[in-house]
Amino acid sequence: MQMSILMLVAGMAVSAGEPGRAGDPIEQVVLAVHGGTGMEKALVTPELDKALRADLTKALQAGYAALQAKEATSLDGVVASIRVLEDSPLFNAGRGAVFTRDGKNELDASIMEGATKRAGAVAGVTNVKNPISAARAVMDQSPHVLLIGRGAEVFAAEKGLEIVDPKYFWTERRWQDLQKALAEETKKEGHGTVGAVAVDANGVLAAGTSTGGMTKKRSGRVGDSPIIGAGTYADNGGCAISATGHGEYFIRFSVAHDINALVAYKGLSVSGAANEVIHDKLKPAGGEGGVIVLDKQGRLALSYNSEGLYRGYVTKDGKIVVHLYDD
Amino acid sequence: MQMSILMLVAGMAVSAGEPGRAGDPIEQVVLAVHGGTGMEKALVTPELDKALRADLTKALQAGYAALQAKEATSLDGVVASIRVLEDSPLFNAGRGAVFTRDGKNELDASIMEGATKRAGAVAGVTNVKNPISAARAVMDQSPHVLLIGRGAEVFAAEKGLEIVDPKYFWTERRWQDLQKALAEETKKEGHGTVGAVAVDANGVLAAGTSTGGMTKKRSGRVGDSPIIGAGTYADNGGCAISATGHGEYFIRFSVAHDINALVAYKGLSVSGAANEVIHDKLKPAGGEGGVIVLDKQGRLALSYNSEGLYRGYVTKDGKIVVHLYDD
């Protein structure tokens, strides 16, 4: 009897320390971002490490600044943060998007607000500089939630968003990723999707996600990022979630909405809900990835079953914290 | 005190009899279909009424026959039923799809299996005769869940699915619907999306949904039908759901996954969960539509907050029941 108690205690200790499992929620958070599960840690040079942390910090600063503006909403914070990550070539979203197997860039994004459950998303766009702003335009300026392909591009242009030559999304690094993937030299793939969650002074939650998809994806393949309920969800009765990972699993498990349901219906904390979905449901099924989850009390969970999750948050008083792996 | 008890009882009585609210689950069901919320009841001629019932019956017969085959699965039943409804010009899916404002037909479909949570979907296809079969091909023959637009069409052709000239989807009735919508003569719109849920001899659930979207929709607009978690979900730990209605609301409320979560996490019956989402959440928000919900014990709920829900089911012993409105 004594032995089994000891074993249980040992098991719990291991579990609590499991890499990527969220501990007690981080308190007093107003905004958090992620930049995907990233690449193999061993391949990250000191220079790249520094650059990644710098851009995540810049995204948090931009989001925090947006939240300080008069009448600012959590949506403003989410968009400001994600635009910085989209404009960086280091993340798989916007400028740094990966290539399809046909050598194109097809981008997806979504956004949602938790008080009214308004939402917007675009998928398969090739010439919109900041897909997160296109998602917000769908939410704010159309009766729709999801626009895809050419129709989404026409809409974005009509609304005055910045349209770029598709070549804008060509980066040497992602092109080499595609060549390696086509040669099947890489088996393991990082997911560089970006996202943000925020809560504003009125206690309104928002979440957003933006991605270039998977290297060597079939043209037309859409993952979880633009899918409300899979890659993004926000519900003031629960929490705000942005996900990154192997999108097919995140769709099948309705990851974002499932975390919300566990908070809303089972009363789990953001950490409990995030860990249950990411570690106890997705991991056994083979679904790699992670989530950032924030509730309207400013409690944040960061949970991932991958080697890393590029992530950071800013607290009410402006303190910024950034992590890439289990550091 | 006595008065308030009487009022409560009266309130409950009214609530139980509310049109479209599911009563106690219907038992011993193996397969159910819907053909959307339909048109204004006053506009349904006796001939159309008869034709609608005939095609719903044919869909149920096809699904039931598929389920009787050796080693048949619930997926086979769902696909067989939905193909009949897609081939009918009477429903807004496949042949009878409505037109975009540009005078095109853009079709969406999704399918999911509840034991493994495998899923497949297509959106924005213009030349695939049976989108539900394309969704199943994505599930069975690709590593992906959702393919959109031209990429989905190329995939469907590669897999040997029947490709048709887009003119196949041109029907006089839908063309007139578009002309009226363009002239803003119709304010109220029916939603003719089709769907099916089934359970097989092994107790495995499946759900599928197929649609032509909304009349006069912007090209590229995608509703809930191809969105796993919104229009379709199947989870053997909960239930199988197919939805129809104003798709934007169904996405924002993650309707299918939310019903599943209420069954799985709050222990509600299929009827309780369906009514809570359709009547208590969607209706106050302005979201019109309905769902069919089946659990693996063969208990079915049919719930809608619209004037009608074209619907039917078949029981284990082959009994077929079809309804259009509150009849």
XYZ file of C-alpha atoms in Angstrom:
654
model
C 0.000 0.000 0.000
C 2.727 2.359 0.966
C 4.569 1.529 -2.235
C 1.612 2.292 -4.465
C 1.145 5.657 -2.780
C 4.774 6.423 -3.373
C 4.412 5.439 -7.031
C 1.388 7.665 -7.406
C 3.236 10.593 -5.941
C 6.173 9.931 -8.251
C 3.812 9.731 -11.207
C 2.189 13.017 -10.308
C 5.542 14.686 -9.961
C 6.556 13.566 -13.429
C 3.226 14.636 -14.848
C 3.411 18.095 -13.321
C 6.850 18.578 -14.763
C 6.036 17.198 -18.202
C 7.455 19.525 -20.842
C 4.807 21.599 -22.543
C 2.108 20.886 -19.970
C 0.676 24.134 -18.627
C 1.164 24.696 -14.915
C -1.068 26.922 -12.828
C -2.441 29.712 -15.010
C -0.234 32.780 -15.345
C -2.102 35.723 -13.795
C -2.681 39.360 -14.802
C -2.098 38.745 -18.496
C -3.678 41.122 -21.019
C -2.255 39.699 -24.240
C -0.326 36.638 -25.393
C 1.099 35.558 -28.738
C 2.490 32.435 -30.315
C 4.688 31.963 -33.338
C 4.070 28.277 -33.880
C 5.775 25.150 -32.618
C 8.887 26.147 -34.510
C 11.776 24.111 -35.821
C 13.987 21.508 -34.211
C 15.665 23.175 -31.274
C 19.063 21.818 -32.335
C 18.839 23.798 -35.585
C 18.227 27.177 -33.943
C 21.414 29.246 -34.107
C 22.080 31.867 -31.422
C 21.346 34.559 -34.029
C 17.992 33.022 -34.962
C 17.126 32.534 -31.296
C 17.745 36.215 -30.719
C 15.791 37.294 -33.798
C 12.787 35.121 -32.871
C 12.682 36.542 -29.358
C 13.046 40.061 -30.712
C 10.084 39.686 -33.083
C 7.875 38.021 -30.485
C 8.714 40.893 -28.120
C 7.929 43.432 -30.843
C 4.567 41.750 -31.431
C 3.766 41.885 -27.721
C 4.791 45.550 -27.543
C 2.609 46.390 -30.543
C -0.357 44.555 -29.055
C 0.140 46.140 -25.656
C 0.411 49.607 -27.189
C -2.778 49.020 -29.162
C -4.578 48.011 -25.972
C -3.521 51.275 -24.283
C -5.173 53.447 -26.935
C -8.432 55.212 -26.130
C -11.439 52.908 -26.563
C -9.104 50.137 -27.643
C -10.549 46.665 -27.798
C -8.993 43.247 -27.447
C -9.504 42.852 -31.216
C -7.181 45.823 -31.790
C -4.529 44.202 -29.626
C -4.818 40.850 -31.391
C -4.593 42.413 -34.860
C -1.642 44.655 -33.947
C 0.355 41.710 -32.578
C -0.418 39.375 -35.448
C 0.446 41.977 -38.102
C 3.954 42.232 -36.654
C 4.367 38.459 -36.868
C 2.893 38.402 -40.392
C 5.373 41.079 -41.484
C 8.334 39.153 -40.068
C 9.925 36.599 -42.413
C 10.631 34.339 -39.419
C 7.128 32.936 -38.946
C 4.899 30.890 -41.222
C 2.295 33.595 -41.787
C 2.179 36.595 -44.077
C 5.650 37.394 -45.419
C 7.248 34.160 -44.141
C 4.536 31.808 -45.403
C 5.631 28.357 -46.574
C 5.121 27.123 -50.131
C 2.553 24.726 -51.538
C 3.905 21.829 -53.570
C 3.201 23.942 -56.662
C 5.526 26.653 -55.373
C 2.758 29.077 -54.393
C 1.864 30.739 -51.090
C -1.733 30.333 -49.911
C -2.578 32.097 -46.669
C -5.333 31.636 -44.094
C -6.421 33.646 -41.045
C -9.300 34.050 -38.617
C -10.380 36.297 -35.781
C -13.143 36.211 -33.170
C -14.499 38.398 -30.389
C -15.870 36.809 -27.241
C -18.677 39.093 -26.086
C -20.760 38.956 -29.250
C -19.152 35.877 -30.839
C -18.597 37.849 -34.036
C -15.984 36.238 -36.253
C -14.255 36.556 -39.609
C -11.868 34.435 -41.641
C -10.178 34.067 -45.016
C -8.590 30.990 -46.599
C -6.464 30.420 -49.657
C -5.542 34.048 -50.355
C -2.382 34.741 -52.351
C -2.022 38.520 -52.530
C -3.285 40.020 -49.265
C -0.341 41.362 -47.280
C -1.968 40.921 -43.870
C -4.534 38.125 -43.851
C -5.510 38.867 -40.234
C -6.770 42.277 -41.352
C -8.735 40.625 -44.145
C -10.316 38.325 -41.542
C -11.231 41.355 -39.470
C -12.716 43.074 -42.524
C -14.880 40.002 -43.196
C -16.094 40.223 -39.595
C -16.649 43.998 -39.513
C -17.656 44.795 -43.074
C -19.537 41.791 -44.441
C -22.462 39.620 -43.347
C -20.191 36.585 -43.738
C -17.719 34.725 -41.554
C -15.547 32.847 -44.049
C -14.459 33.891 -47.537
C -12.085 31.751 -49.606
C -9.794 32.099 -52.611
C -10.379 34.664 -55.306
C -13.615 35.853 -53.710
C -11.730 36.697 -50.519
C -9.060 38.555 -52.487
C -11.635 40.621 -54.364
C -13.315 41.451 -51.061
C -10.029 42.501 -49.447
C -9.208 44.777 -52.371
C -12.713 46.312 -52.243
C -12.195 47.124 -48.587
C -8.924 48.883 -49.280
C -6.559 46.363 -47.705
C -2.971 46.290 -48.916
C -2.653 43.981 -51.919
C 0.826 42.762 -52.856
C 2.369 40.888 -55.731
C 2.362 37.205 -54.713
C 6.176 37.389 -55.040
C 6.157 39.384 -51.793
C 5.709 36.035 -50.005
C 8.742 34.457 -51.695
C 11.556 33.969 -49.159
C 14.745 32.029 -49.741
C 14.412 30.092 -46.483
C 10.879 28.822 -47.232
C 11.848 28.028 -50.817
C 14.670 25.829 -49.515
C 12.205 24.222 -47.092
C 10.055 23.283 -50.086
C 12.993 21.893 -52.064
C 13.966 19.736 -49.080
C 10.390 18.616 -48.573
C 10.042 17.743 -52.269
C 13.248 15.712 -51.987
C 11.744 14.139 -48.850
C 14.853 15.111 -46.951
C 12.891 16.395 -44.005
C 10.520 14.178 -42.153
C 9.869 16.481 -39.248
C 8.094 19.693 -39.845
C 7.737 22.790 -37.721
C 4.468 24.655 -37.647
C 5.081 28.381 -37.654
C 1.481 29.548 -37.549
C 1.081 32.708 -35.481
C -1.688 33.778 -33.151
C -2.742 36.045 -30.336
C -5.295 36.230 -27.530
C -6.189 39.332 -25.557
C -8.575 40.778 -23.010
C -9.422 44.468 -22.875
C -10.404 46.881 -20.115
C -14.060 45.906 -20.560
C -13.220 42.254 -20.040
C -13.924 41.359 -23.655
C -11.862 38.492 -25.043
C -10.513 38.149 -28.576
C -8.428 35.589 -30.446
C -6.792 35.455 -33.861
C -4.631 33.095 -35.898
C -2.740 33.440 -39.200
C -0.771 30.916 -41.236
C 0.844 29.928 -44.502
C -0.197 26.329 -43.955
C 2.095 23.338 -44.411
C 5.190 23.157 -46.612
C 4.456 21.118 -49.739
C 0.741 21.182 -49.033
C -1.585 20.401 -51.902
C -2.997 23.578 -53.422
C -6.364 24.210 -51.783
C -5.497 22.436 -48.549
C -6.833 24.354 -45.564
C -5.844 23.646 -41.976
C -7.325 24.754 -38.689
C -6.137 28.370 -38.659
C -9.108 29.907 -40.542
C -11.617 27.542 -38.966
C -13.582 29.109 -36.135
C -13.813 26.391 -33.457
C -10.628 24.633 -34.588
C -7.729 27.127 -34.723
C -9.479 30.107 -33.132
C -12.316 30.675 -30.670
C -13.363 33.393 -28.248
C -16.276 33.242 -25.848
C -16.625 35.484 -22.839
C -18.490 32.634 -21.160
C -15.328 30.563 -21.486
C -12.014 31.690 -22.918
C -10.040 32.844 -25.970
C -7.885 30.321 -27.811
C -5.376 30.402 -30.662
C -3.849 27.126 -31.827
C -0.915 25.943 -33.900
C 0.050 22.490 -35.041
C -0.903 19.709 -37.397
C -4.112 21.361 -38.590
C -5.989 18.242 -39.644
C -5.997 16.971 -36.062
C -6.991 20.364 -34.729
C -10.016 20.410 -37.050
C -11.084 16.854 -36.240
C -10.902 17.538 -32.511
C -12.458 21.052 -32.776
C -9.574 22.016 -30.514
C -10.401 25.661 -29.821
C -14.086 25.092 -29.162
C -13.375 21.942 -27.146
C -11.093 23.867 -24.782
C -13.802 26.498 -24.467
C -16.420 23.824 -23.727
C -14.243 22.248 -21.024
C -13.941 25.638 -19.324
C -17.609 26.575 -19.788
C -19.274 23.209 -19.128
C -16.857 21.334 -16.876
C -15.478 24.316 -15.003
C -11.861 23.490 -15.783
C -9.220 26.195 -15.517
C -7.626 27.382 -18.761
C -4.622 25.189 -17.900
C -6.710 22.126 -17.129
C -8.708 22.473 -20.321
C -5.661 23.157 -22.513
C -3.739 20.211 -21.076
C -6.689 17.849 -21.424
C -7.074 18.599 -25.129
C -3.402 18.994 -26.115
C -1.846 16.270 -23.968
C -4.636 13.815 -23.180
C -6.641 13.861 -26.420
C -4.410 15.088 -29.262
C -1.095 13.567 -28.253
C -2.309 9.941 -28.038
C -4.008 10.443 -31.433
C -0.756 11.697 -32.961
C -1.750 15.361 -33.243
C 1.231 17.619 -32.588
C 0.864 21.253 -31.613
C -0.037 23.737 -28.942
C -2.391 26.472 -27.807
C -2.486 29.754 -25.947
C -5.606 30.180 -23.816
C -6.749 33.272 -21.914
C -9.825 33.896 -19.799
C -11.401 37.237 -19.066
C -9.821 37.350 -15.608
C -6.445 37.514 -17.362
C -5.414 33.934 -16.557
C -3.245 32.396 -19.262
C -2.317 28.817 -20.153
C 0.445 27.855 -22.599
C 0.239 24.171 -23.470
C 2.033 22.168 -26.197
C 2.959 18.571 -26.921
C 5.664 19.505 -29.448
C 9.331 20.214 -28.780
C 8.662 23.916 -28.579
C 6.066 26.620 -28.726
C 7.315 30.079 -29.647
C 5.321 32.142 -27.190
C 5.116 35.183 -25.018
C 2.787 37.314 -22.986
C 2.456 40.754 -21.527
C 0.913 41.514 -18.158
C -1.362 44.367 -17.162
C 1.630 46.410 -15.958
C 3.574 45.846 -19.185
C 5.922 43.063 -18.148
C 6.908 40.982 -21.199
C 7.942 37.323 -21.039
C 9.054 35.263 -24.064
C 9.919 31.541 -24.405
C 10.765 29.291 -27.339
C 11.231 25.806 -25.880
C 11.247 24.454 -22.311
C 13.373 27.335 -21.207
C -45.874 30.869 -3.652
C -48.617 28.697 -5.105
C -49.033 31.126 -7.996
C -45.384 31.031 -8.922
C -45.469 27.233 -8.988
C -48.489 27.326 -11.289
C -46.749 29.796 -13.559
C -43.714 27.581 -13.712
C -45.812 24.576 -14.691
C -47.614 26.609 -17.357
C -44.280 27.836 -18.669
C -43.000 24.306 -18.934
C -46.096 23.165 -20.795
C -45.726 25.902 -23.365
C -42.057 25.155 -23.713
C -42.622 21.452 -24.337
C -45.092 22.175 -27.111
C -43.010 24.866 -28.835
C -42.850 24.175 -32.571
C -39.518 22.819 -33.641
C -38.356 21.950 -30.143
C -37.341 18.296 -29.946
C -39.395 16.170 -27.597
C -38.110 12.986 -25.988
C -35.577 11.368 -28.312
C -37.012 9.074 -30.970
C -35.713 5.551 -30.283
C -34.320 2.739 -32.450
C -33.228 5.031 -35.269
C -30.406 3.902 -37.564
C -30.369 6.803 -40.023
C -31.896 10.252 -40.384
C -31.760 12.896 -43.098
C -32.620 16.544 -43.510
C -33.250 18.600 -46.611
C -32.888 22.031 -45.050
C -35.332 24.420 -43.437
C -37.118 24.763 -46.759
C -39.291 27.510 -48.144
C -42.281 29.335 -46.727
C -44.922 26.716 -46.024
C -47.598 28.808 -47.761
C -45.669 28.510 -51.047
C -45.488 24.718 -51.051
C -47.986 23.344 -53.577
C -49.481 19.882 -53.043
C -47.324 18.614 -55.926
C -44.128 19.998 -54.401
C -45.080 18.648 -50.983
C -45.459 15.213 -52.516
C -42.199 15.448 -54.453
C -40.232 16.579 -51.385
C -41.572 13.708 -49.295
C -40.861 11.263 -52.108
C -37.210 12.328 -52.414
C -36.645 12.338 -48.649
C -38.118 8.828 -48.547
C -35.896 7.741 -51.420
C -32.848 9.106 -49.566
C -33.818 7.184 -46.427
C -34.368 4.003 -48.435
C -30.978 4.365 -50.120
C -29.252 4.946 -46.787
C -31.057 2.057 -45.133
C -30.196 -0.268 -48.032
C -26.541 0.777 -47.812
C -26.530 -0.004 -44.089
C -27.855 -3.536 -44.772
C -24.932 -4.440 -47.052
C -22.235 -6.756 -45.756
C -19.651 -4.887 -43.650
C -21.535 -1.664 -44.276
C -20.594 1.298 -42.142
C -22.532 4.333 -41.024
C -20.409 6.346 -43.490
C -21.839 4.266 -46.341
C -25.365 5.024 -45.150
C -24.701 8.739 -44.839
C -23.128 8.974 -48.309
C -25.897 6.944 -49.980
C -28.612 9.154 -48.495
C -26.903 12.426 -49.266
C -26.136 11.447 -52.874
C -29.869 10.971 -53.484
C -30.575 14.452 -52.118
C -27.671 15.934 -54.110
C -29.047 14.359 -57.306
C -32.532 15.770 -56.685
C -33.172 19.283 -58.036
C -35.421 20.001 -55.047
C -32.714 20.602 -52.442
C -29.956 23.179 -52.229
C -27.080 20.734 -52.691
C -25.576 19.118 -55.771
C -27.941 19.449 -58.756
C -30.313 21.899 -57.026
C -27.608 24.237 -55.683
C -28.450 27.932 -55.499
C -26.519 30.586 -57.426
C -23.902 33.048 -56.238
C -24.522 36.686 -57.081
C -22.232 36.143 -60.083
C -24.561 33.438 -61.403
C -22.274 30.535 -60.495
C -22.797 27.459 -58.337
C -20.211 26.846 -55.591
C -20.729 23.713 -53.542
C -19.531 22.614 -50.099
C -19.728 19.321 -48.199
C -18.243 17.515 -45.216
C -18.317 14.101 -43.585
C -17.088 12.651 -40.281
C -16.895 9.291 -38.550
C -17.318 9.084 -34.795
C -15.099 6.217 -33.668
C -11.829 7.544 -35.078
C -12.889 11.176 -35.616
C -11.677 10.957 -39.207
C -13.169 13.703 -41.361
C -13.132 15.158 -44.856
C -14.555 18.246 -46.530
C -14.553 20.316 -49.700
C -15.589 23.935 -50.232
C -16.141 26.090 -53.278
C -16.209 23.323 -55.894
C -18.001 24.008 -59.167
C -17.788 20.795 -61.202
C -17.995 17.836 -58.823
C -21.330 16.093 -59.259
C -21.504 14.729 -55.710
C -19.580 16.890 -53.250
C -20.276 14.458 -50.377
C -18.257 11.805 -52.224
C -15.437 14.308 -52.701
C -15.511 14.960 -48.948
C -15.283 11.232 -48.325
C -12.375 10.928 -50.769
C -10.527 13.685 -48.890
C -11.078 11.708 -45.689
C -10.186 8.285 -47.102
C -7.578 9.082 -49.728
C -5.645 12.134 -48.536
C -3.820 13.203 -45.382
C -6.002 16.317 -45.321
C -9.406 17.251 -43.926
C -10.398 20.303 -45.973
C -9.653 21.113 -49.609
C -11.048 24.226 -51.285
C -11.656 25.568 -54.778
C -9.614 24.451 -57.763
C -7.335 22.302 -55.605
C -10.359 20.326 -54.412
C -11.596 19.906 -57.989
C -8.233 18.638 -59.191
C -8.147 16.198 -56.276
C -11.668 14.928 -57.009
C -10.788 14.349 -60.676
C -7.578 12.521 -59.691
C -9.601 10.199 -57.497
C -11.989 9.352 -60.309
C -15.071 11.152 -59.028
C -17.688 12.193 -61.545
C -16.874 15.637 -62.946
C -19.653 17.545 -64.697
C -19.926 20.696 -66.730
C -20.821 23.480 -64.264
C -24.013 23.915 -66.331
C -25.238 20.671 -64.753
C -26.062 22.757 -61.661
C -28.140 25.272 -63.606
C -31.830 24.868 -62.738
C -34.607 27.230 -63.758
C -36.018 27.402 -60.236
C -32.725 28.451 -58.613
C -32.036 30.913 -61.426
C -35.380 32.565 -60.714
C -34.498 32.601 -56.990
C -31.348 34.543 -57.877
C -33.232 37.009 -60.086
C -35.694 37.667 -57.265
C -32.886 38.016 -54.744
C -31.007 40.423 -57.014
C -34.212 42.450 -57.321
C -34.510 42.254 -53.513
C -38.010 40.875 -53.904
C -37.451 38.175 -51.337
C -36.453 39.011 -47.825
C -36.910 35.566 -46.358
C -34.712 32.795 -47.527
C -35.013 29.064 -47.166
C -31.959 26.986 -46.455
C -32.052 23.780 -48.455
C -28.781 22.273 -47.262
C -29.003 18.495 -46.936
C -27.502 16.155 -44.386
C -27.584 12.742 -42.784
C -26.587 10.997 -39.556
C -26.335 7.244 -39.064
C -25.218 4.532 -36.684
C -24.101 1.115 -37.892
C -24.209 -2.396 -36.461
C -20.900 -1.759 -34.674
C -22.300 1.311 -32.987
C -20.136 3.679 -35.025
C -21.659 7.082 -35.705
C -21.277 9.155 -38.856
C -22.570 12.516 -40.070
C -22.466 14.383 -43.370
C -23.716 17.644 -44.827
C -23.847 19.089 -48.370
C -24.936 22.484 -49.680
C -24.990 25.025 -52.459
C -24.767 27.824 -49.907
C -26.928 30.949 -49.952
C -28.671 32.476 -52.951
C -26.835 35.615 -54.078
C -23.871 34.799 -51.868
C -20.601 36.531 -52.641
C -18.294 34.248 -54.606
C -15.999 32.540 -52.123
C -18.438 32.733 -49.219
C -18.399 29.520 -47.218
C -20.997 28.624 -44.613
C -21.056 25.977 -41.918
C -21.668 22.910 -44.083
C -18.014 22.083 -44.882
C -16.807 23.144 -41.444
C -16.181 20.218 -39.097
C -17.518 21.356 -35.712
C -20.025 23.808 -37.234
C -22.230 22.009 -39.788
C -21.055 18.458 -39.138
C -19.602 16.495 -36.229
C -19.480 12.863 -35.133
C -18.013 11.553 -31.903
C -18.806 8.157 -30.474
C -18.266 9.690 -27.038
C -21.164 12.037 -27.774
C -23.296 12.086 -30.906
C -23.504 12.687 -34.660
C -24.859 16.017 -35.897
C -25.774 17.552 -39.247
C -26.973 21.150 -39.343
C -28.757 23.495 -41.729
C -29.502 27.172 -41.466
C -27.886 30.571 -41.547
C -24.330 29.292 -41.764
C -22.569 32.297 -40.287
C -24.335 31.784 -36.960
C -23.668 28.064 -37.035
C -19.938 28.734 -37.457
C -19.777 31.367 -34.725
C -21.558 29.070 -32.270
C -19.652 25.918 -33.374
C -23.112 24.381 -33.385
C -22.272 20.756 -34.149
C -19.392 20.528 -31.705
C -21.298 22.456 -29.058
C -24.167 19.959 -29.164
C -21.623 17.161 -28.899
C -19.963 18.875 -25.923
C -23.298 19.292 -24.123
C -23.940 15.555 -24.518
C -20.387 14.512 -23.632
C -19.622 16.993 -20.834
C -22.997 17.890 -19.355
C -24.712 14.563 -19.900
C -27.652 16.072 -21.772
C -29.783 13.876 -24.015
C -29.577 14.501 -27.748
C -32.864 16.409 -27.458
C -31.736 18.509 -24.522
C -28.475 19.418 -26.217
C -30.088 20.175 -29.586
C -32.783 22.354 -28.015
C -30.296 24.244 -25.852
C -28.183 25.217 -28.859
C -30.926 25.759 -31.459
C -33.590 27.361 -29.279
C -31.787 28.837 -26.280
C -28.544 30.036 -27.887
C -29.070 30.512 -31.631
C -32.630 31.789 -31.675
C -32.070 34.734 -29.294
C -28.976 35.654 -31.340
C -31.005 35.623 -34.567
C -29.578 32.419 -36.007
C -32.229 30.482 -37.892
C -31.934 26.779 -38.651
C -32.056 23.258 -37.335
C -30.164 20.060 -36.632
C -30.552 16.313 -36.670
C -28.711 14.592 -33.816
C -28.212 10.861 -33.260
C -26.387 8.988 -30.521
C -24.928 5.503 -30.770
C -27.894 4.022 -28.899
C -30.057 5.076 -31.856
C -31.737 7.997 -30.075
C -32.617 10.841 -32.428
C -33.452 14.521 -31.891
C -34.889 16.798 -34.580
C -34.745 20.426 -33.469
C -35.310 23.648 -35.450
C -36.224 27.269 -34.777
C -37.336 27.924 -38.365
C -40.798 27.438 -39.852
C -39.882 23.996 -41.085
C -37.194 21.370 -41.255
C -37.472 18.901 -44.110
C -36.581 15.719 -42.263
C -37.053 12.016 -41.916
C -35.665 8.927 -40.274
C -35.641 5.182 -40.580
C -35.718 2.791 -37.644
C -33.827 -0.448 -37.145
C -36.771 -2.436 -38.528
C -37.091 -0.251 -41.629
C -39.951 2.027 -40.639
C -39.685 5.366 -42.459
C -41.102 8.649 -41.134
C -40.938 11.979 -43.013
C -41.995 15.510 -41.963
C -41.676 18.932 -43.569
C -43.155 21.397 -41.059
C -44.940 20.951 -37.717
C -47.006 18.162 -39.157
